[in-house]
Amino acid sequence: MQECEGYLIIIGGAEDKNGESVILKQAPQMLSEGEILTVLTTATEKPEEVGADYYEVFQRLGVKNVQILDISTRDDAENENNCGKIRSSKCVFMTGGDQLRITSILGGTAAYAELKSCYNRGGIIMGTSAGASVMSSTMVVQGKDNEPARKCTLKMAPGLGLLGGVIIDQHFDQRGRFGRLLCGVAENPDVLGIGIDEDTAVKLYPDMHFEIIGSNAVTIIDGKSIQCSNVSELNPDEILAIMGVTVHTLPRGYGFNLKDRKVLRLKDGN
């Protein structure tokens, strides 16, 4: 797993915006004076409302230079003025909504290239809910919540590719998504499943280790230890059988090294 210069803050959705805002407070803590945070509203069909909400939150938390960027068409994503806003940003925050809106609008465009460049040159990419799922190379698009793991019920699609070798799911425990993430890992045991609860985030450092931030937990499903499963057999709607999978559930104060797949016990909680 290749190291990068930048940081990812991957949020499971429903993050605290009005209280201590531990997760969103990462932005002012990591930004220097004068650096720009851009709220990218591509995922939502209510860009003005959502953008205004996050503008107020980040201003309250002490980020002085906040700009809202509504890229809602592929023409918008090729617009030089819009690309310039991303280019000038130290941090880009992707809101929740529909992750397929993000990939179908940004994929292969100049704005997408600027987003990746921002990350590669040491910038911070934050995303919540849909803005979290889209960070991986392969993202969850649709699956059954609050149901046993069933084969062939998970729909996935290419993501933005900021982080390879993982599948990210959000609103994880609150919407009962363990089964669907388990199916994703069973289909490709080399991929790590990362399920992030609400008001919880993964902060990924350039050396490919992350720490857990927020009030709930992150579930990691590691398929490398799988002994066998029935995921490739016929009868696509039957219950998944899987043996030997490794599962970690980690609250704040813990972390994980993606390169060697080891749990980290951090000295200080968040």
Coordinates of C-alpha atoms in Angstrom, one line a residue:
M1 CA 0.0 0.0 0.0
Q2 CA 1.6 3.2 -1.2
E3 CA 2.2 6.1 1.1
C4 CA 1.0 9.6 0.1
E5 CA 1.7 13.1 1.2
G6 CA -1.8 14.1 2.3
Y7 CA -4.4 13.2 4.9
L8 CA -7.8 11.7 4.6
I9 CA -10.5 12.2 7.3
I10 CA -13.3 9.7 6.5
I11 CA -16.5 10.3 8.5
G12 CA -19.3 7.9 9.0
G13 CA -22.0 10.5 8.8
A14 CA -24.1 12.4 11.3
E15 CA -21.1 14.1 12.8
D16 CA -21.6 16.5 15.6
K17 CA -21.9 20.0 14.2
N18 CA -23.2 21.9 17.2
G19 CA -21.4 20.7 20.2
E20 CA -17.7 20.0 20.6
S21 CA -17.5 19.0 17.0
V22 CA -14.4 16.8 17.6
I23 CA -14.3 15.5 14.1
L24 CA -14.9 18.7 12.2
K25 CA -12.5 20.5 14.5
Q26 CA -9.7 18.6 12.8
A27 CA -9.9 21.2 10.0
P28 CA -8.9 24.3 12.0
Q29 CA -6.4 22.2 14.0
M30 CA -4.6 21.1 10.8
L31 CA -4.9 24.3 8.7
S32 CA -2.5 27.2 9.0
E33 CA -3.6 30.8 9.0
G34 CA -4.8 31.9 5.5
E35 CA -5.2 28.4 4.1
I36 CA -8.5 27.7 2.4
L37 CA -11.1 25.0 3.1
T38 CA -13.5 24.3 0.2
V39 CA -16.8 22.6 0.9
L40 CA -17.7 20.5 -2.2
T41 CA -21.4 19.9 -2.5
T42 CA -21.5 17.6 -5.5
A43 CA -23.1 14.7 -3.6
T44 CA -26.2 16.6 -2.5
E45 CA -29.2 17.8 -4.5
K46 CA -29.5 20.7 -2.0
P47 CA -26.1 22.4 -2.5
E48 CA -27.1 25.9 -1.2
E49 CA -28.7 24.6 2.0
V50 CA -26.0 22.1 2.8
G51 CA -23.2 24.4 1.8
A52 CA -24.5 27.2 4.0
D53 CA -24.7 24.8 7.0
Y54 CA -21.1 23.7 6.7
Y55 CA -20.0 27.3 6.1
E56 CA -21.4 28.3 9.4
V57 CA -20.0 25.3 11.2
F58 CA -16.4 25.8 10.0
Q59 CA -16.6 29.5 10.6
R60 CA -17.7 28.8 14.2
L61 CA -14.8 26.4 14.6
G62 CA -12.3 29.0 13.5
V63 CA -11.7 28.4 9.9
K64 CA -11.5 31.9 8.4
N65 CA -11.2 31.1 4.7
V66 CA -14.2 28.8 3.8
Q67 CA -15.5 28.7 0.3
I68 CA -18.5 26.7 -1.1
L69 CA -18.1 25.0 -4.4
D70 CA -21.1 23.6 -6.2
I71 CA -20.1 21.3 -9.0
S72 CA -23.3 19.7 -10.2
T73 CA -22.6 18.9 -13.9
R74 CA -19.6 17.6 -15.8
D75 CA -19.3 21.0 -17.5
D76 CA -18.9 22.5 -14.0
A77 CA -16.2 20.0 -13.4
E78 CA -14.2 21.2 -16.4
N79 CA -14.7 24.9 -15.6
E80 CA -11.3 26.5 -15.0
N81 CA -12.6 28.8 -12.3
N82 CA -14.0 25.8 -10.3
C83 CA -10.7 23.9 -10.8
G84 CA -8.8 27.0 -9.6
K85 CA -10.8 26.9 -6.4
I86 CA -9.8 23.4 -5.7
R87 CA -6.2 24.2 -6.7
S88 CA -6.1 27.0 -4.1
S89 CA -7.4 24.8 -1.3
K90 CA -5.5 23.1 1.4
C91 CA -8.6 21.2 2.5
V92 CA -11.6 19.9 0.5
F93 CA -14.6 18.7 2.4
M94 CA -17.1 16.5 0.5
T95 CA -20.6 16.5 1.9
G96 CA -23.0 13.6 2.2
G97 CA -25.7 12.7 -0.4
D98 CA -25.2 10.2 -3.2
Q99 CA -21.8 8.9 -3.9
L100 CA -22.7 8.1 -7.5
R101 CA -23.3 11.8 -8.1
I102 CA -19.7 12.4 -7.1
T103 CA -18.2 9.8 -9.3
S104 CA -20.4 10.3 -12.3
I105 CA -19.9 14.1 -12.2
L106 CA -16.3 14.3 -11.2
G107 CA -14.8 11.1 -12.8
G108 CA -12.2 11.8 -15.4
T109 CA -12.6 15.6 -15.3
A110 CA -10.1 18.4 -14.6
A111 CA -11.8 19.0 -11.2
Y112 CA -11.1 15.3 -10.3
A113 CA -7.5 15.7 -11.3
E114 CA -7.2 18.8 -9.1
L115 CA -8.8 16.9 -6.1
K116 CA -6.2 14.1 -6.4
S117 CA -3.4 16.6 -6.9
C118 CA -4.5 18.4 -3.7
Y119 CA -4.2 15.1 -1.8
N120 CA -1.0 14.1 -3.4
R121 CA 0.8 17.4 -2.6
G122 CA -0.1 17.2 1.1
G123 CA -3.6 18.5 1.3
I124 CA -6.5 17.3 3.5
I125 CA -9.5 15.5 2.0
M126 CA -12.5 15.2 4.3
G127 CA -15.7 13.4 3.5
T128 CA -18.9 12.5 5.4
S129 CA -21.3 9.7 4.5
A130 CA -21.4 9.5 0.7
G131 CA -18.3 11.7 0.7
A132 CA -16.6 9.0 2.8
S133 CA -17.6 6.0 0.7
V134 CA -16.3 7.6 -2.5
M135 CA -12.7 7.9 -1.3
S136 CA -11.8 4.2 -2.0
S137 CA -11.0 2.7 -5.3
T138 CA -14.2 0.5 -5.1
M139 CA -17.2 1.9 -3.2
V140 CA -20.4 0.5 -1.9
V141 CA -23.4 1.8 -3.8
Q142 CA -26.3 -0.3 -2.6
G143 CA -26.9 -3.2 -0.2
K144 CA -29.4 -4.5 2.3
D145 CA -29.4 -2.9 5.7
N146 CA -30.3 -4.8 8.9
E147 CA -30.4 -8.2 7.2
P148 CA -28.2 -11.3 7.4
A149 CA -25.4 -11.4 4.9
R150 CA -26.7 -12.7 1.6
K151 CA -24.7 -13.4 -1.5
C152 CA -25.0 -11.2 -4.6
T153 CA -26.9 -8.5 -2.8
L154 CA -24.1 -5.9 -2.7
K155 CA -23.8 -3.4 -5.5
M156 CA -20.4 -1.7 -5.9
A157 CA -18.8 0.7 -8.4
P158 CA -15.5 2.4 -8.9
G159 CA -14.8 5.3 -6.4
L160 CA -12.4 8.2 -6.6
G161 CA -9.4 6.0 -5.8
L162 CA -7.8 8.2 -3.1
L163 CA -7.3 5.0 -1.0
G164 CA -6.8 1.6 -2.5
G165 CA -7.3 -1.8 -1.0
V166 CA -10.3 -1.0 1.1
I167 CA -14.1 -0.8 1.0
I168 CA -15.6 1.9 3.1
D169 CA -19.1 1.8 4.6
Q170 CA -20.7 4.5 6.7
H171 CA -23.6 4.9 9.1
F172 CA -22.3 1.4 9.9
D173 CA -23.7 0.1 13.2
Q174 CA -26.7 2.5 13.2
R175 CA -28.0 1.0 9.9
G176 CA -27.0 -2.6 10.5
R177 CA -24.5 -2.8 7.6
F178 CA -22.2 -5.5 8.9
G179 CA -23.6 -8.1 6.7
R180 CA -23.2 -6.2 3.5
L181 CA -19.6 -5.2 4.2
L182 CA -18.9 -8.8 5.1
C183 CA -20.2 -9.8 1.6
G184 CA -17.9 -7.3 0.0
V185 CA -14.8 -8.7 1.8
A186 CA -15.9 -12.3 1.0
E187 CA -15.9 -11.4 -2.7
N188 CA -12.4 -10.2 -2.5
P189 CA -10.6 -11.2 0.7
D190 CA -7.5 -9.1 -0.1
V191 CA -9.6 -6.0 0.5
L192 CA -10.1 -4.6 4.0
G193 CA -13.6 -3.6 4.9
I194 CA -13.8 -0.5 7.0
G195 CA -17.2 0.3 8.6
I196 CA -17.5 3.7 10.2
D197 CA -20.2 4.5 12.7
E198 CA -22.0 7.9 12.9
D199 CA -20.1 10.7 14.6
T200 CA -17.0 8.7 14.1
A201 CA -14.1 9.1 11.7
V202 CA -10.9 7.6 10.5
K203 CA -8.0 10.0 10.2
L204 CA -5.5 8.5 7.8
Y205 CA -1.9 9.7 7.9
P206 CA 0.6 9.8 5.0
D207 CA 2.3 6.6 6.3
M208 CA -0.9 4.7 5.9
H209 CA -1.9 4.3 9.6
F210 CA -5.1 5.8 10.9
E211 CA -6.6 6.7 14.2
I212 CA -10.2 6.7 15.3
I213 CA -11.8 10.0 16.2
G214 CA -15.3 10.6 17.6
S215 CA -17.9 9.0 19.9
N216 CA -18.5 5.6 18.4
A217 CA -16.4 2.9 16.7
V218 CA -14.9 1.6 13.5
T219 CA -15.2 -2.0 12.5
I220 CA -12.5 -3.6 10.4
I221 CA -13.1 -6.8 8.5
D222 CA -9.9 -8.5 7.3
G223 CA -10.5 -11.3 4.8
K224 CA -6.9 -12.5 4.4
S225 CA -7.5 -15.1 7.2
I226 CA -10.7 -16.5 5.5
Q227 CA -10.5 -20.3 5.2
C228 CA -13.4 -20.8 2.9
S229 CA -16.8 -19.3 2.0
N230 CA -19.8 -20.1 -0.3
V231 CA -19.8 -16.7 -2.0
S232 CA -18.8 -18.0 -5.4
E233 CA -21.4 -20.9 -5.4
L234 CA -24.8 -20.9 -7.2
N235 CA -28.0 -19.9 -5.5
P236 CA -27.2 -16.2 -5.3
D237 CA -29.8 -15.2 -2.7
E238 CA -28.8 -17.7 -0.1
I239 CA -27.2 -16.8 3.3
L240 CA -23.4 -16.3 3.1
A241 CA -21.3 -18.9 4.8
I242 CA -17.8 -17.8 5.8
M243 CA -15.1 -19.2 8.0
G244 CA -12.0 -17.7 9.6
V245 CA -12.6 -14.0 8.9
T246 CA -10.9 -11.5 11.3
V247 CA -12.9 -8.7 12.8
H248 CA -11.8 -5.7 14.9
T249 CA -14.0 -3.2 16.6
L250 CA -12.1 -0.1 17.6
P251 CA -13.2 3.1 19.5
R252 CA -11.1 6.2 20.0
G253 CA -7.8 5.6 21.5
Y254 CA -7.1 2.9 18.9
G255 CA -5.7 3.0 15.4
F256 CA -4.8 0.6 12.6
N257 CA -1.8 0.2 10.2
L258 CA -3.1 -0.5 6.7
K259 CA 0.3 -1.7 5.4
D260 CA 0.8 -4.5 7.9
R261 CA -2.9 -4.9 9.0
K262 CA -2.1 -4.4 12.7
V263 CA -4.2 -2.8 15.4
L264 CA -2.5 0.1 17.2
R265 CA -3.1 1.1 20.8
L266 CA -2.6 4.8 20.9
K267 CA -1.5 6.6 24.1
D268 CA -4.0 9.4 23.9
G269 CA -7.7 9.2 23.2
N270 CA -9.5 11.9 21.3

